Coordinates of C-alpha atoms and ligand atoms in Angstrom, one line a residue:
M600 CA -120.5 -1.3 98.0
M601 CA -119.1 1.5 95.9
S602 CA -119.3 -0.5 92.7
K603 CA -122.8 -1.5 93.5
V604 CA -123.8 2.2 93.6
Y605 CA -122.0 2.8 90.3
N606 CA -123.6 -0.1 88.7
D607 CA -127.1 1.1 89.8
Y608 CA -126.1 4.6 88.5
F609 CA -125.1 3.3 85.1
I610 CA -128.2 1.1 84.9
D611 CA -130.4 4.1 85.7
C612 CA -128.6 6.2 83.1
A613 CA -129.0 3.5 80.5
L614 CA -132.7 3.2 81.3
I615 CA -133.2 7.0 81.2
Y616 CA -131.4 7.2 77.9
S617 CA -133.4 4.4 76.3
F618 CA -136.6 6.0 77.6
M619 CA -135.5 9.5 76.3
S620 CA -134.7 8.2 72.9
R621 CA -138.2 6.8 72.7
I622 CA -140.0 9.9 73.8
L623 CA -142.5 10.9 71.1
C624 CA -143.3 14.4 70.0
L625 CA -146.8 15.0 71.2
T626 CA -147.8 16.8 68.0
C627 CA -146.6 14.4 65.3
Q628 CA -146.2 11.3 67.4
R629 CA -142.7 10.6 66.1
P630 CA -139.5 10.1 68.1
K631 CA -138.1 13.6 69.0
K632 CA -135.1 13.0 66.7
A633 CA -137.4 12.4 63.7
C634 CA -140.0 15.0 64.6
I635 CA -141.4 16.6 61.4
C636 CA -143.2 19.6 63.1
A637 CA -140.6 22.1 61.9
F638 CA -141.4 21.2 58.3
T639 CA -145.2 21.7 58.5
T640 CA -147.0 24.9 57.6
E641 CA -150.6 25.9 57.7
I642 CA -152.4 26.0 54.4
N643 CA -156.1 26.8 54.0
N644 CA -156.9 24.6 51.0
D645 CA -160.3 25.2 49.4
I646 CA -160.6 21.7 47.9
H647 CA -160.8 18.9 50.4
V648 CA -158.1 16.2 50.0
V649 CA -158.6 12.5 50.7
I650 CA -155.4 10.4 50.8
L651 CA -155.9 6.7 50.4
Q652 CA -152.8 5.3 51.9
H653 CA -151.5 1.8 51.3
P654 CA -150.9 0.1 54.7
S655 CA -147.2 -0.4 53.8
E656 CA -146.8 3.4 53.7
V657 CA -148.1 4.1 57.2
S658 CA -144.8 3.3 58.9
Q659 CA -142.6 5.0 56.3
T660 CA -140.8 7.7 58.2
K661 CA -139.7 9.2 54.8
G662 CA -143.3 9.3 53.6
T663 CA -144.6 12.7 52.7
V664 CA -148.3 12.2 53.6
A665 CA -147.7 13.0 57.3
L666 CA -146.3 16.4 56.3
L667 CA -149.1 17.0 53.8
A668 CA -151.9 16.0 56.2
K669 CA -150.5 18.1 59.0
S670 CA -150.2 21.2 56.8
L671 CA -153.5 21.1 54.9
Q672 CA -156.5 22.4 56.9
S673 CA -158.9 20.2 55.0
C674 CA -157.4 16.7 54.5
Q675 CA -158.1 13.2 55.7
V676 CA -156.1 9.9 55.4
I677 CA -157.8 6.6 54.9
V678 CA -155.6 3.5 55.2
G679 CA -156.4 0.4 53.1
E680 CA -155.8 -1.5 50.0
V681 CA -159.3 -2.4 48.8
F682 CA -161.8 0.5 49.0
D683 CA -165.0 -1.0 47.8
G684 CA -167.5 -0.7 50.6
D685 CA -165.1 1.3 52.7
A686 CA -167.3 3.2 55.1
L687 CA -165.1 6.3 55.3
L688 CA -164.7 6.6 51.5
L689 CA -168.5 6.1 51.1
E690 CA -169.0 9.0 53.5
V691 CA -166.7 11.1 51.3
L692 CA -168.4 10.2 48.1
A693 CA -171.8 11.1 49.6
Q694 CA -170.6 14.5 50.6
Y695 CA -168.3 15.4 47.7
H696 CA -167.8 15.2 43.9
A697 CA -164.6 13.2 44.1
V698 CA -161.9 13.4 41.4
L699 CA -159.1 10.8 41.4
L700 CA -155.6 12.0 40.7
Y701 CA -154.3 8.9 38.9
P702 CA -152.7 8.5 35.5
G703 CA -155.0 5.7 34.4
E704 CA -156.2 5.0 30.9
Q705 CA -159.2 7.2 31.4
A706 CA -157.3 10.1 33.0
Q707 CA -157.7 13.5 31.5
D708 CA -154.7 15.9 31.5
L709 CA -155.6 18.7 33.9
N710 CA -155.9 21.6 31.6
Q711 CA -158.1 24.7 31.5
K712 CA -160.8 22.9 29.6
V713 CA -161.0 20.1 32.2
L714 CA -160.8 22.6 35.0
F715 CA -163.6 24.6 33.5
A716 CA -165.8 21.5 33.1
L717 CA -165.2 20.6 36.8
T718 CA -165.9 24.0 38.2
E719 CA -168.8 24.8 35.8
R720 CA -170.4 21.6 37.0
E721 CA -170.3 23.1 40.5
N722 CA -171.6 26.5 39.6
N723 CA -174.3 25.4 37.2
S724 CA -175.7 23.1 39.8
G725 CA -179.4 23.7 39.0
D726 CA -181.5 21.4 41.2
D727 CA -179.4 18.3 40.7
E728 CA -178.1 17.5 44.2
V729 CA -175.3 15.3 42.9
N730 CA -173.9 18.2 40.9
R731 CA -174.1 20.7 43.8
K732 CA -171.5 18.8 45.8
P733 CA -168.1 20.5 46.2
L734 CA -165.1 19.0 44.5
C735 CA -162.7 16.8 46.4
L736 CA -159.3 15.5 45.3
V737 CA -158.6 11.8 46.0
I738 CA -154.9 10.7 46.0
L739 CA -153.4 7.2 46.2
D740 CA -150.3 7.0 48.4
G741 CA -148.1 4.1 47.7
T742 CA -145.4 3.0 45.3
W743 CA -146.5 2.9 41.6
K744 CA -147.1 -0.9 42.0
K745 CA -149.1 -0.5 45.2
A746 CA -151.1 2.4 43.8
Y747 CA -151.9 0.3 40.7
R748 CA -153.0 -2.6 42.9
M749 CA -155.3 -0.3 45.0
F750 CA -156.8 1.0 41.8
M751 CA -157.3 -2.4 40.2
L752 CA -158.8 -3.9 43.3
S753 CA -161.3 -1.1 43.9
K754 CA -164.2 -0.7 41.4
T755 CA -165.2 2.4 43.4
L756 CA -162.0 4.1 42.5
Q757 CA -162.2 3.0 38.8
R758 CA -165.6 4.7 38.6
L759 CA -164.3 8.1 39.7
P760 CA -163.4 10.7 37.1
Q761 CA -159.6 10.6 36.7
I762 CA -157.3 13.5 36.2
C763 CA -153.5 13.6 35.8
L764 CA -151.0 16.4 36.0
P765 CA -149.8 18.1 32.9
E766 CA -146.3 17.1 31.9
Y767 CA -144.5 20.3 32.9
L768 CA -145.6 19.6 36.5
A769 CA -145.6 15.8 36.5
N770 CA -141.9 15.7 35.8
A771 CA -140.9 18.4 38.3
G772 CA -140.2 16.1 41.3
Q773 CA -137.8 17.1 44.0
Y774 CA -138.2 13.9 45.9
H775 CA -134.7 12.6 46.4
I776 CA -135.2 10.5 49.5
R777 CA -136.3 7.4 47.8
K778 CA -134.2 6.7 44.8
V779 CA -136.9 7.5 42.3
A780 CA -135.1 10.1 40.2
K781 CA -137.0 9.2 37.2
K782 CA -139.7 10.9 35.2
N783 CA -143.2 11.1 36.5
A784 CA -142.1 10.2 40.0
L785 CA -143.6 12.9 42.2
S786 CA -144.1 12.4 45.9
S787 CA -147.7 12.4 47.1
L788 CA -147.1 15.8 48.7
E789 CA -145.9 17.4 45.4
A790 CA -148.6 15.8 43.3
S791 CA -151.2 17.1 45.7
C792 CA -149.8 20.6 45.9
Y793 CA -149.7 20.9 42.1
A794 CA -153.1 19.4 41.6
L795 CA -154.7 21.7 44.2
A796 CA -152.9 24.7 42.9
L797 CA -154.3 24.0 39.4
L798 CA -157.8 23.1 40.5
E799 CA -158.1 26.2 42.7
A800 CA -156.3 28.5 40.2
G801 CA -159.3 29.7 38.2
S802 CA -158.1 32.4 35.7
D803 CA -154.5 32.1 37.2
F804 CA -154.2 28.6 35.7
E805 CA -151.5 29.7 33.2
N806 CA -149.3 31.1 36.0
I807 CA -148.9 27.9 37.9
S808 CA -145.4 26.4 37.3
P809 CA -143.2 24.0 39.3
D810 CA -141.7 26.9 41.3
K811 CA -144.8 29.2 41.4
V812 CA -147.5 27.2 43.1
G813 CA -149.4 30.0 44.8
K814 CA -150.3 29.4 48.4
Y815 CA -148.9 25.8 48.2
Q816 CA -145.3 27.2 47.6
P817 CA -144.5 27.5 51.3
L818 CA -145.3 23.8 51.8
L819 CA -143.1 22.8 48.8
N820 CA -140.3 24.9 50.3
K821 CA -140.7 23.2 53.6
F822 CA -140.7 19.9 51.8
Q823 CA -137.3 20.7 50.3
E824 CA -136.0 21.4 53.8
F825 CA -137.5 18.1 54.9
N826 CA -135.6 16.4 52.0
R827 CA -132.4 17.8 53.2
F828 CA -133.2 16.9 56.8
Q829 CA -133.8 13.2 55.8
L830 CA -130.6 13.1 53.7
S831 CA -128.6 14.3 56.7
F832 CA -129.3 10.9 58.3
R833 CA -127.4 9.3 55.5
P834 CA -123.7 9.7 56.1
E835 CA -122.6 8.1 52.8
Q836 CA -124.9 10.6 51.0
S837 CA -123.3 13.7 52.5
I838 CA -119.8 12.4 51.7
T839 CA -120.7 11.8 48.1
S840 CA -122.4 15.2 47.8
R841 CA -119.4 16.9 49.4
K842 CA -117.1 15.1 46.9
S843 CA -119.2 16.3 44.0
D844 CA -119.2 19.8 45.5
D845 CA -115.4 19.7 45.6
S846 CA -115.0 18.7 42.0
Ligands
LIG59 ZN1 -143.3 16.7 66.0

């Protein structure tokens, strides 16, 4: 009798434990242990951001788009691989003058001249309705290979004006979670923050640098904390870093 009671007790405990470990944070919908809410911040971006996310990125717990989308006040995520005829993207294109952040062959380095041309277009609207649309920044979220695929498969994307980040920002990545410690390997979050900071900088353009990103700096700081948080789940990583600290 006694052992039956104990058995039931242990089964109950096991059930409760398995239930608890699957409880999701109501805000970010992730398991409590992996909740990202502490790493989000509120940023009132002027330029709307549209993230086209490859389906394989959606379940990436290390992905940075969740953090970005939760922090930016004006941001939407559209999941897909081929975007020709995509109803949500068509809606965006009807409403905004979309600029694609992608280092394609047609891409213009985002410098003051390009910025001037983009913002002048908005101010000198005249009667042309197309030109009066506000700017919006479109970003492809996926590995380089996946982003290339999305771009090549979507004529709609190829027709958008392309911009890329100037070199001093493009190589400033802090993204150590995925082993992409190579040049030009920014996370979607960093790339978006840098591009937005430049596009919204106006006469402050020259003052934007990898560690002076205006109102986007708090999010980049949070992102660094998020990196450390993710690395803390890797025991072998912390051992190596401790070893290198000792030496
Ligand atoms: Zn959460």
